[in-house]
Amino acid sequence: MADAVILDGRAIAGVIRSDVSVRVAALRARGTPPTCAIVLLENDEAGRLYANSIVKAGDAVGIDVEMRRLPAASTTDDVLLALAAVVDDARVQAIIVQRPLPSHLDAERICEEIDPRKDVDGAHPYNQGLLMAGESFLVPATAAAVMEILKQPQVPSLDGARAVVIGRSSVVGRPVALLLTAANATVTICHSHTKHLDAVCHEAEVLVAAVGRPRFVTAAMVARGAVVIDVGTNFVDGRFVGDVDAESVSKVASALSPVPGGVGPVTTAVLLRNIVEVSERAAPRTPA
């Protein structure tokens, strides 16, 4: 068997960004430029680099992205104060609280204070509930990016496919599992307490790795011909490393979305699309 087909996230992102650019131009022509605020705690290098990539990508398509930086030692009240300022700002149609948040903060309380209408990364419990009900307008961007990649023609239909998601976070694992279920896949969620993890993963036709451990998934865990999506964003020795050992896994998988160049660019593009969608909803209606 030849090496896995590489699922090129940059190409997918380019298609999404082209559509976003057209829609942004229309909003600006109406005098309602899309504006997003990112609340960022400077405790995590990977998070900082990712937030900077959103600013750069937004600028390229005409979206104004404002960074609200907070020291790593900020308290929950500090974050809530910064968040309240952007929630109340009529210029700002979209809000991102960069996650994961430091463990000393009350993440649930913080996410509850995001205006659900501005919540472009699907962090608010209301939007998470809509996702659970299959009625979501704002899907967490990384989870949506995984599904965009799985729509590519090199990937077999998800209908009836056995899918395994390693990771159960509210940011990636759970929303991905819900979206896969909605696509009629049969889904197993694995986590740190899963017994016989290698054997469970080896049953997967689609394997999504979102565990946050560098090169955790090896070829021994992957069935021959499986599709593997690496969601890892581990910052190791000055560069991003995925959760999948791409060198070994590419020898057995039929298709692989690697790190870098896979889910990351698509996630950024999906966030831009979400920003445009909330901006379109917030824009004054043009009289008929």
PDB file of C-alpha atoms in Angstrom:
ATOM      1  CA  MET A   1       0.000   0.000   0.000  1.00  0.00           C
ATOM      2  CA  ALA A   2       1.259   3.460  -0.900  1.00  0.00           C
ATOM      3  CA  ASP A   3       1.697   6.159   1.716  1.00  0.00           C
ATOM      4  CA  ALA A   4      -1.456   7.910   2.887  1.00  0.00           C
ATOM      5  CA  VAL A   5      -3.024  10.673   0.835  1.00  0.00           C
ATOM      6  CA  ILE A   6      -2.321  13.952   2.643  1.00  0.00           C
ATOM      7  CA  LEU A   7      -5.508  15.932   3.249  1.00  0.00           C
ATOM      8  CA  ASP A   8      -4.337  19.470   2.549  1.00  0.00           C
ATOM      9  CA  GLY A   9      -5.950  21.817   5.054  1.00  0.00           C
ATOM     10  CA  ARG A  10      -4.413  24.875   3.434  1.00  0.00           C
ATOM     11  CA  ALA A  11      -6.261  24.222   0.168  1.00  0.00           C
ATOM     12  CA  ILE A  12      -9.569  23.677   1.977  1.00  0.00           C
ATOM     13  CA  ALA A  13      -9.020  26.856   3.975  1.00  0.00           C
ATOM     14  CA  GLY A  14      -8.350  28.793   0.779  1.00  0.00           C
ATOM     15  CA  VAL A  15     -11.764  27.894  -0.617  1.00  0.00           C
ATOM     16  CA  ILE A  16     -13.483  28.981   2.606  1.00  0.00           C
ATOM     17  CA  ARG A  17     -11.522  32.242   2.748  1.00  0.00           C
ATOM     18  CA  SER A  18     -12.490  33.108  -0.835  1.00  0.00           C
ATOM     19  CA  ASP A  19     -16.170  32.922   0.100  1.00  0.00           C
ATOM     20  CA  VAL A  20     -15.514  34.896   3.291  1.00  0.00           C
ATOM     21  CA  SER A  21     -13.754  37.667   1.356  1.00  0.00           C
ATOM     22  CA  VAL A  22     -16.782  38.231  -0.875  1.00  0.00           C
ATOM     23  CA  ARG A  23     -19.145  38.372   2.087  1.00  0.00           C
ATOM     24  CA  VAL A  24     -16.864  40.726   4.043  1.00  0.00           C
ATOM     25  CA  ALA A  25     -16.724  43.102   1.080  1.00  0.00           C
ATOM     26  CA  ALA A  26     -20.526  43.177   0.994  1.00  0.00           C
ATOM     27  CA  LEU A  27     -20.703  43.965   4.717  1.00  0.00           C
ATOM     28  CA  ARG A  28     -18.138  46.734   4.419  1.00  0.00           C
ATOM     29  CA  ALA A  29     -20.033  48.213   1.487  1.00  0.00           C
ATOM     30  CA  ARG A  30     -23.057  48.452   3.792  1.00  0.00           C
ATOM     31  CA  GLY A  31     -20.992  50.258   6.429  1.00  0.00           C
ATOM     32  CA  THR A  32     -20.906  47.323   8.868  1.00  0.00           C
ATOM     33  CA  PRO A  33     -17.318  46.022   8.941  1.00  0.00           C
ATOM     34  CA  PRO A  34     -17.035  42.648  10.730  1.00  0.00           C
ATOM     35  CA  THR A  35     -15.226  43.065  14.048  1.00  0.00           C
ATOM     36  CA  CYS A  36     -14.066  40.317  16.406  1.00  0.00           C
ATOM     37  CA  ALA A  37     -12.477  40.590  19.857  1.00  0.00           C
ATOM     38  CA  ILE A  38     -10.184  37.862  21.182  1.00  0.00           C
ATOM     39  CA  VAL A  39      -9.733  37.611  24.944  1.00  0.00           C
ATOM     40  CA  LEU A  40      -6.320  36.003  25.377  1.00  0.00           C
ATOM     41  CA  LEU A  41      -4.490  35.000  28.545  1.00  0.00           C
ATOM     42  CA  GLU A  42      -0.792  34.919  27.824  1.00  0.00           C
ATOM     43  CA  ASN A  43      -0.148  31.624  29.570  1.00  0.00           C
ATOM     44  CA  ASP A  44       0.265  29.380  26.555  1.00  0.00           C
ATOM     45  CA  GLU A  45       2.599  29.827  23.589  1.00  0.00           C
ATOM     46  CA  ALA A  46       0.501  27.700  21.245  1.00  0.00           C
ATOM     47  CA  GLY A  47      -2.604  29.720  22.121  1.00  0.00           C
ATOM     48  CA  ARG A  48      -0.768  32.987  21.561  1.00  0.00           C
ATOM     49  CA  LEU A  49       0.490  31.913  18.152  1.00  0.00           C
ATOM     50  CA  TYR A  50      -2.964  30.683  17.178  1.00  0.00           C
ATOM     51  CA  ALA A  51      -4.606  33.954  18.239  1.00  0.00           C
ATOM     52  CA  ASN A  52      -2.023  35.870  16.219  1.00  0.00           C
ATOM     53  CA  SER A  53      -2.855  33.712  13.194  1.00  0.00           C
ATOM     54  CA  ILE A  54      -6.518  34.728  13.511  1.00  0.00           C
ATOM     55  CA  VAL A  55      -5.526  38.406  13.550  1.00  0.00           C
ATOM     56  CA  LYS A  56      -3.381  37.929  10.437  1.00  0.00           C
ATOM     57  CA  ALA A  57      -6.021  35.885   8.606  1.00  0.00           C
ATOM     58  CA  GLY A  58      -8.740  38.378   9.503  1.00  0.00           C
ATOM     59  CA  ASP A  59      -6.679  41.256   8.189  1.00  0.00           C
ATOM     60  CA  ALA A  60      -6.180  39.422   4.884  1.00  0.00           C
ATOM     61  CA  VAL A  61      -9.940  39.215   4.242  1.00  0.00           C
ATOM     62  CA  GLY A  62     -10.955  42.560   5.749  1.00  0.00           C
ATOM     63  CA  ILE A  63     -12.135  41.449   9.197  1.00  0.00           C
ATOM     64  CA  ASP A  64     -11.065  43.667  12.094  1.00  0.00           C
ATOM     65  CA  VAL A  65      -9.696  41.456  14.882  1.00  0.00           C
ATOM     66  CA  GLU A  66      -8.854  43.113  18.196  1.00  0.00           C
ATOM     67  CA  MET A  67      -6.739  41.352  20.811  1.00  0.00           C
ATOM     68  CA  ARG A  68      -7.530  41.868  24.503  1.00  0.00           C
ATOM     69  CA  ARG A  69      -4.423  40.456  26.200  1.00  0.00           C
ATOM     70  CA  LEU A  70      -4.429  39.576  29.894  1.00  0.00           C
ATOM     71  CA  PRO A  71      -1.527  38.460  32.110  1.00  0.00           C
ATOM     72  CA  ALA A  72      -1.289  34.742  32.815  1.00  0.00           C
ATOM     73  CA  ALA A  73      -1.933  35.409  36.526  1.00  0.00           C
ATOM     74  CA  SER A  74      -5.281  37.144  35.861  1.00  0.00           C
ATOM     75  CA  THR A  75      -8.190  36.086  38.063  1.00  0.00           C
ATOM     76  CA  THR A  76     -11.614  34.962  36.917  1.00  0.00           C
ATOM     77  CA  ASP A  77     -12.941  38.414  37.817  1.00  0.00           C
ATOM     78  CA  ASP A  78     -10.232  40.037  35.688  1.00  0.00           C
ATOM     79  CA  VAL A  79     -11.300  37.971  32.700  1.00  0.00           C
ATOM     80  CA  LEU A  80     -14.988  38.663  33.312  1.00  0.00           C
ATOM     81  CA  LEU A  81     -14.283  42.396  33.409  1.00  0.00           C
ATOM     82  CA  ALA A  82     -12.452  42.278  30.069  1.00  0.00           C
ATOM     83  CA  LEU A  83     -15.183  40.094  28.620  1.00  0.00           C
ATOM     84  CA  ALA A  84     -17.960  42.445  29.768  1.00  0.00           C
ATOM     85  CA  ALA A  85     -16.303  45.298  27.901  1.00  0.00           C
ATOM     86  CA  VAL A  86     -16.471  43.479  24.555  1.00  0.00           C
ATOM     87  CA  VAL A  87     -19.923  42.003  25.190  1.00  0.00           C
ATOM     88  CA  ASP A  88     -21.246  45.557  25.653  1.00  0.00           C
ATOM     89  CA  ASP A  89     -19.314  47.015  22.704  1.00  0.00           C
ATOM     90  CA  ALA A  90     -21.768  47.546  19.822  1.00  0.00           C
ATOM     91  CA  ARG A  91     -18.871  47.606  17.334  1.00  0.00           C
ATOM     92  CA  VAL A  92     -17.934  44.037  18.195  1.00  0.00           C
ATOM     93  CA  GLN A  93     -20.137  41.398  16.581  1.00  0.00           C
ATOM     94  CA  ALA A  94     -17.960  38.396  17.466  1.00  0.00           C
ATOM     95  CA  ILE A  95     -16.090  37.214  20.563  1.00  0.00           C
ATOM     96  CA  ILE A  96     -13.496  34.491  21.061  1.00  0.00           C
ATOM     97  CA  VAL A  97     -12.191  33.483  24.481  1.00  0.00           C
ATOM     98  CA  GLN A  98      -8.987  31.638  23.674  1.00  0.00           C
ATOM     99  CA  ARG A  99      -9.161  28.152  25.184  1.00  0.00           C
ATOM    100  CA  PRO A 100      -8.112  26.110  27.014  1.00  0.00           C
ATOM    101  CA  LEU A 101      -8.080  28.516  29.929  1.00  0.00           C
ATOM    102  CA  PRO A 102      -5.599  28.139  32.814  1.00  0.00           C
ATOM    103  CA  SER A 103      -6.725  25.681  35.478  1.00  0.00           C
ATOM    104  CA  HIS A 104      -6.963  28.359  38.188  1.00  0.00           C
ATOM    105  CA  LEU A 105      -9.817  30.075  36.331  1.00  0.00           C
ATOM    106  CA  ASP A 106     -13.527  29.226  36.424  1.00  0.00           C
ATOM    107  CA  ALA A 107     -13.851  28.373  32.728  1.00  0.00           C
ATOM    108  CA  GLU A 108     -17.539  27.510  32.984  1.00  0.00           C
ATOM    109  CA  ARG A 109     -18.409  30.861  34.530  1.00  0.00           C
ATOM    110  CA  ILE A 110     -16.345  32.715  31.929  1.00  0.00           C
ATOM    111  CA  CYS A 111     -17.957  30.931  28.984  1.00  0.00           C
ATOM    112  CA  GLU A 112     -21.413  31.622  30.422  1.00  0.00           C
ATOM    113  CA  GLU A 113     -20.706  35.369  30.177  1.00  0.00           C
ATOM    114  CA  ILE A 114     -20.073  35.319  26.420  1.00  0.00           C
ATOM    115  CA  ASP A 115     -23.048  36.712  24.513  1.00  0.00           C
ATOM    116  CA  PRO A 116     -24.393  33.604  22.686  1.00  0.00           C
ATOM    117  CA  ARG A 117     -25.064  35.749  19.614  1.00  0.00           C
ATOM    118  CA  LYS A 118     -21.379  36.745  19.460  1.00  0.00           C
ATOM    119  CA  ASP A 119     -19.989  33.346  20.461  1.00  0.00           C
ATOM    120  CA  VAL A 120     -18.208  32.372  17.246  1.00  0.00           C
ATOM    121  CA  ASP A 121     -16.386  29.395  18.795  1.00  0.00           C
ATOM    122  CA  GLY A 122     -19.470  27.762  20.319  1.00  0.00           C
ATOM    123  CA  ALA A 123     -18.268  28.040  23.929  1.00  0.00           C
ATOM    124  CA  HIS A 124     -21.496  29.225  25.597  1.00  0.00           C
ATOM    125  CA  PRO A 125     -23.665  26.463  27.156  1.00  0.00           C
ATOM    126  CA  TYR A 126     -26.636  27.652  25.075  1.00  0.00           C
ATOM    127  CA  ASN A 127     -24.766  27.056  21.820  1.00  0.00           C
ATOM    128  CA  GLN A 128     -23.434  23.747  23.104  1.00  0.00           C
ATOM    129  CA  GLY A 129     -27.004  22.713  23.863  1.00  0.00           C
ATOM    130  CA  LEU A 130     -28.097  23.606  20.343  1.00  0.00           C
ATOM    131  CA  LEU A 131     -25.260  21.467  19.000  1.00  0.00           C
ATOM    132  CA  MET A 132     -26.455  18.572  21.139  1.00  0.00           C
ATOM    133  CA  ALA A 133     -29.973  19.049  19.748  1.00  0.00           C
ATOM    134  CA  GLY A 134     -28.690  19.169  16.180  1.00  0.00           C
ATOM    135  CA  GLU A 135     -29.833  22.766  15.720  1.00  0.00           C
ATOM    136  CA  SER A 136     -26.567  24.645  16.161  1.00  0.00           C
ATOM    137  CA  PHE A 137     -25.824  27.876  14.330  1.00  0.00           C
ATOM    138  CA  LEU A 138     -22.333  28.335  15.807  1.00  0.00           C
ATOM    139  CA  VAL A 139     -20.319  25.109  15.892  1.00  0.00           C
ATOM    140  CA  PRO A 140     -16.917  25.108  17.660  1.00  0.00           C
ATOM    141  CA  ALA A 141     -14.475  25.956  14.904  1.00  0.00           C
ATOM    142  CA  THR A 142     -12.024  23.087  15.371  1.00  0.00           C
ATOM    143  CA  ALA A 143     -14.812  20.507  15.336  1.00  0.00           C
ATOM    144  CA  ALA A 144     -16.311  22.111  12.233  1.00  0.00           C
ATOM    145  CA  ALA A 145     -12.855  22.072  10.615  1.00  0.00           C
ATOM    146  CA  VAL A 146     -12.546  18.323  11.194  1.00  0.00           C
ATOM    147  CA  MET A 147     -15.843  17.810   9.392  1.00  0.00           C
ATOM    148  CA  GLU A 148     -14.797  20.065   6.497  1.00  0.00           C
ATOM    149  CA  ILE A 149     -11.743  17.851   6.002  1.00  0.00           C
ATOM    150  CA  LEU A 150     -13.846  14.689   6.184  1.00  0.00           C
ATOM    151  CA  LYS A 151     -16.057  16.051   3.369  1.00  0.00           C
ATOM    152  CA  GLN A 152     -13.158  15.855   0.913  1.00  0.00           C
ATOM    153  CA  PRO A 153     -13.503  13.446  -2.038  1.00  0.00           C
ATOM    154  CA  GLN A 154     -10.511  11.370  -0.892  1.00  0.00           C
ATOM    155  CA  VAL A 155     -12.480  10.378   2.239  1.00  0.00           C
ATOM    156  CA  PRO A 156     -15.109   7.611   2.016  1.00  0.00           C
ATOM    157  CA  SER A 157     -18.662   8.345   3.150  1.00  0.00           C
ATOM    158  CA  LEU A 158     -19.131   8.657   6.903  1.00  0.00           C
ATOM    159  CA  ASP A 159     -22.547   6.996   6.641  1.00  0.00           C
ATOM    160  CA  GLY A 160     -22.272   3.859   8.780  1.00  0.00           C
ATOM    161  CA  ALA A 161     -18.516   4.245   9.276  1.00  0.00           C
ATOM    162  CA  ARG A 162     -16.891   3.279  12.573  1.00  0.00           C
ATOM    163  CA  ALA A 163     -15.321   6.421  14.045  1.00  0.00           C
ATOM    164  CA  VAL A 164     -13.161   6.790  17.143  1.00  0.00           C
ATOM    165  CA  VAL A 165     -12.442  10.147  18.772  1.00  0.00           C
ATOM    166  CA  ILE A 166      -9.554  10.245  21.253  1.00  0.00           C
ATOM    167  CA  GLY A 167     -10.348  13.107  23.622  1.00  0.00           C
ATOM    168  CA  ARG A 168     -13.553  14.299  25.260  1.00  0.00           C
ATOM    169  CA  SER A 169     -13.031  18.039  25.747  1.00  0.00           C
ATOM    170  CA  SER A 170     -15.882  20.465  25.142  1.00  0.00           C
ATOM    171  CA  VAL A 171     -13.614  22.285  22.678  1.00  0.00           C
ATOM    172  CA  VAL A 172     -12.925  19.382  20.305  1.00  0.00           C
ATOM    173  CA  GLY A 173     -13.693  15.814  21.354  1.00  0.00           C
ATOM    174  CA  ARG A 174     -17.354  16.045  22.309  1.00  0.00           C
ATOM    175  CA  PRO A 175     -18.428  18.381  19.484  1.00  0.00           C
ATOM    176  CA  VAL A 176     -16.589  16.241  16.914  1.00  0.00           C
ATOM    177  CA  ALA A 177     -18.360  13.150  18.241  1.00  0.00           C
ATOM    178  CA  LEU A 178     -21.745  14.892  17.952  1.00  0.00           C
ATOM    179  CA  LEU A 179     -21.036  16.040  14.397  1.00  0.00           C
ATOM    180  CA  LEU A 180     -19.846  12.573  13.372  1.00  0.00           C
ATOM    181  CA  THR A 181     -23.003  11.079  14.857  1.00  0.00           C
ATOM    182  CA  ALA A 182     -25.096  13.580  12.895  1.00  0.00           C
ATOM    183  CA  ALA A 183     -23.281  12.348   9.769  1.00  0.00           C
ATOM    184  CA  ASN A 184     -24.477   8.801  10.616  1.00  0.00           C
ATOM    185  CA  ALA A 185     -21.121   7.452  11.758  1.00  0.00           C
ATOM    186  CA  THR A 186     -21.012   5.011  14.672  1.00  0.00           C
ATOM    187  CA  VAL A 187     -18.891   6.847  17.217  1.00  0.00           C
ATOM    188  CA  THR A 188     -16.761   5.804  20.186  1.00  0.00           C
ATOM    189  CA  ILE A 189     -15.195   8.457  22.438  1.00  0.00           C
ATOM    190  CA  CYS A 190     -11.950   7.440  24.143  1.00  0.00           C
ATOM    191  CA  HIS A 191     -10.173   9.179  27.012  1.00  0.00           C
ATOM    192  CA  SER A 192      -7.559   8.677  29.711  1.00  0.00           C
ATOM    193  CA  HIS A 193      -9.615   5.969  31.434  1.00  0.00           C
ATOM    194  CA  THR A 194     -10.379   3.934  28.298  1.00  0.00           C
ATOM    195  CA  LYS A 195      -9.261   0.326  28.631  1.00  0.00           C
ATOM    196  CA  HIS A 196      -7.473  -1.389  25.738  1.00  0.00           C
ATOM    197  CA  LEU A 197      -7.180   1.911  23.867  1.00  0.00           C
ATOM    198  CA  ASP A 198      -4.980   0.488  21.106  1.00  0.00           C
ATOM    199  CA  ALA A 199      -7.531  -2.205  20.303  1.00  0.00           C
ATOM    200  CA  VAL A 200     -10.436   0.251  20.302  1.00  0.00           C
ATOM    201  CA  CYS A 201      -8.601   2.622  17.970  1.00  0.00           C
ATOM    202  CA  HIS A 202      -7.662  -0.245  15.673  1.00  0.00           C
ATOM    203  CA  GLU A 203     -11.371  -0.813  14.955  1.00  0.00           C
ATOM    204  CA  ALA A 204     -11.780   2.712  13.569  1.00  0.00           C
ATOM    205  CA  GLU A 205     -12.318   3.509   9.918  1.00  0.00           C
ATOM    206  CA  VAL A 206     -12.048   7.172  10.919  1.00  0.00           C
ATOM    207  CA  LEU A 207      -9.724   8.108  13.790  1.00  0.00           C
ATOM    208  CA  VAL A 208      -9.674  11.642  15.229  1.00  0.00           C
ATOM    209  CA  ALA A 209      -6.812  12.382  17.640  1.00  0.00           C
ATOM    210  CA  ALA A 210      -7.457  15.266  20.038  1.00  0.00           C
ATOM    211  CA  VAL A 211      -5.649  14.116  23.147  1.00  0.00           C
ATOM    212  CA  GLY A 212      -2.985  16.821  23.539  1.00  0.00           C
ATOM    213  CA  ARG A 213       0.003  14.464  23.695  1.00  0.00           C
ATOM    214  CA  PRO A 214       2.769  14.722  21.091  1.00  0.00           C
ATOM    215  CA  ARG A 215       2.938  11.776  18.653  1.00  0.00           C
ATOM    216  CA  PHE A 216       0.635   9.743  20.883  1.00  0.00           C
ATOM    217  CA  VAL A 217      -1.044   7.825  18.049  1.00  0.00           C
ATOM    218  CA  THR A 218       1.294   5.334  16.389  1.00  0.00           C
ATOM    219  CA  ALA A 219       0.889   2.960  13.469  1.00  0.00           C
ATOM    220  CA  ALA A 220       0.147   0.111  15.885  1.00  0.00           C
ATOM    221  CA  MET A 221      -3.108   1.867  16.859  1.00  0.00           C
ATOM    222  CA  VAL A 222      -4.323   2.452  13.290  1.00  0.00           C
ATOM    223  CA  ALA A 223      -6.164  -0.008  11.065  1.00  0.00           C
ATOM    224  CA  ARG A 224      -4.844  -0.374   7.538  1.00  0.00           C
ATOM    225  CA  GLY A 225      -6.802   1.946   5.269  1.00  0.00           C
ATOM    226  CA  ALA A 226      -8.187   4.154   8.045  1.00  0.00           C
ATOM    227  CA  VAL A 227      -8.608   7.914   7.693  1.00  0.00           C
ATOM    228  CA  VAL A 228      -6.691   9.758  10.440  1.00  0.00           C
ATOM    229  CA  ILE A 229      -7.315  13.365  11.480  1.00  0.00           C
ATOM    230  CA  ASP A 230      -4.686  14.927  13.748  1.00  0.00           C
ATOM    231  CA  VAL A 231      -6.066  17.779  15.883  1.00  0.00           C
ATOM    232  CA  GLY A 232      -3.014  18.102  18.122  1.00  0.00           C
ATOM    233  CA  THR A 233      -1.412  21.505  18.701  1.00  0.00           C
ATOM    234  CA  ASN A 234       1.541  20.676  20.925  1.00  0.00           C
ATOM    235  CA  PHE A 235       4.339  23.247  20.975  1.00  0.00           C
ATOM    236  CA  VAL A 236       7.580  21.269  21.254  1.00  0.00           C
ATOM    237  CA  ASP A 237      11.092  22.648  20.768  1.00  0.00           C
ATOM    238  CA  GLY A 238       9.814  25.784  19.063  1.00  0.00           C
ATOM    239  CA  ARG A 239       7.433  24.155  16.606  1.00  0.00           C
ATOM    240  CA  PHE A 240       3.973  22.605  16.427  1.00  0.00           C
ATOM    241  CA  VAL A 241       3.756  18.825  16.736  1.00  0.00           C
ATOM    242  CA  GLY A 242       0.576  16.800  16.365  1.00  0.00           C
ATOM    243  CA  ASP A 243      -0.921  13.988  18.413  1.00  0.00           C
ATOM    244  CA  VAL A 244      -0.143  11.552  15.579  1.00  0.00           C
ATOM    245  CA  ASP A 245       3.224  10.067  14.679  1.00  0.00           C
ATOM    246  CA  ALA A 246       2.752  11.010  11.044  1.00  0.00           C
ATOM    247  CA  GLU A 247       5.811   9.153   9.758  1.00  0.00           C
ATOM    248  CA  SER A 248       4.629   5.738  10.932  1.00  0.00           C
ATOM    249  CA  VAL A 249       0.878   6.299  10.580  1.00  0.00           C
ATOM    250  CA  SER A 250       1.187   7.438   6.958  1.00  0.00           C
ATOM    251  CA  LYS A 251       2.415   3.937   6.115  1.00  0.00           C
ATOM    252  CA  VAL A 252      -0.883   2.310   7.135  1.00  0.00           C
ATOM    253  CA  ALA A 253      -3.593   4.987   6.837  1.00  0.00           C
ATOM    254  CA  SER A 254      -5.346   5.666   3.520  1.00  0.00           C
ATOM    255  CA  ALA A 255      -5.562   9.400   4.253  1.00  0.00           C
ATOM    256  CA  LEU A 256      -4.011  11.661   6.876  1.00  0.00           C
ATOM    257  CA  SER A 257      -4.650  15.242   7.943  1.00  0.00           C
ATOM    258  CA  PRO A 258      -1.265  16.182   9.444  1.00  0.00           C
ATOM    259  CA  VAL A 259       0.161  18.853  11.730  1.00  0.00           C
ATOM    260  CA  PRO A 260       1.037  21.405  10.551  1.00  0.00           C
ATOM    261  CA  GLY A 261      -1.050  22.105   7.459  1.00  0.00           C
ATOM    262  CA  GLY A 262      -4.167  20.148   8.350  1.00  0.00           C
ATOM    263  CA  VAL A 263      -6.872  21.068  10.838  1.00  0.00           C
ATOM    264  CA  GLY A 264      -5.197  24.328  11.944  1.00  0.00           C
ATOM    265  CA  PRO A 265      -5.632  26.380   8.750  1.00  0.00           C
ATOM    266  CA  VAL A 266      -9.186  25.108   8.314  1.00  0.00           C
ATOM    267  CA  THR A 267     -10.058  26.026  11.905  1.00  0.00           C
ATOM    268  CA  THR A 268      -8.902  29.591  11.309  1.00  0.00           C
ATOM    269  CA  ALA A 269     -10.913  29.799   8.082  1.00  0.00           C
ATOM    270  CA  VAL A 270     -14.025  28.416   9.789  1.00  0.00           C
ATOM    271  CA  LEU A 271     -13.669  31.009  12.548  1.00  0.00           C
ATOM    272  CA  LEU A 272     -13.564  33.739   9.897  1.00  0.00           C
ATOM    273  CA  ARG A 273     -16.710  32.267   8.352  1.00  0.00           C
ATOM    274  CA  ASN A 274     -18.423  32.210  11.743  1.00  0.00           C
ATOM    275  CA  ILE A 275     -17.447  35.859  12.306  1.00  0.00           C
ATOM    276  CA  VAL A 276     -19.011  36.803   8.972  1.00  0.00           C
ATOM    277  CA  GLU A 277     -22.178  34.857   9.747  1.00  0.00           C
ATOM    278  CA  VAL A 278     -22.773  36.596  13.086  1.00  0.00           C
ATOM    279  CA  SER A 279     -21.903  39.934  11.479  1.00  0.00           C
ATOM    280  CA  GLU A 280     -24.474  39.337   8.751  1.00  0.00           C
ATOM    281  CA  ARG A 281     -27.082  38.538  11.373  1.00  0.00           C
ATOM    282  CA  ALA A 282     -26.211  41.657  13.364  1.00  0.00           C
ATOM    283  CA  ALA A 283     -26.176  44.004  10.360  1.00  0.00           C
ATOM    284  CA  PRO A 284     -29.204  46.289   9.906  1.00  0.00           C
ATOM    285  CA  ARG A 285     -31.666  44.960   7.369  1.00  0.00           C
ATOM    286  CA  THR A 286     -31.744  46.729   4.021  1.00  0.00           C
ATOM    287  CA  PRO A 287     -35.294  47.951   3.240  1.00  0.00           C
ATOM    288  CA  ALA A 288     -36.979  46.003   0.467  1.00  0.00           C
TER     289      ALA A 288
END
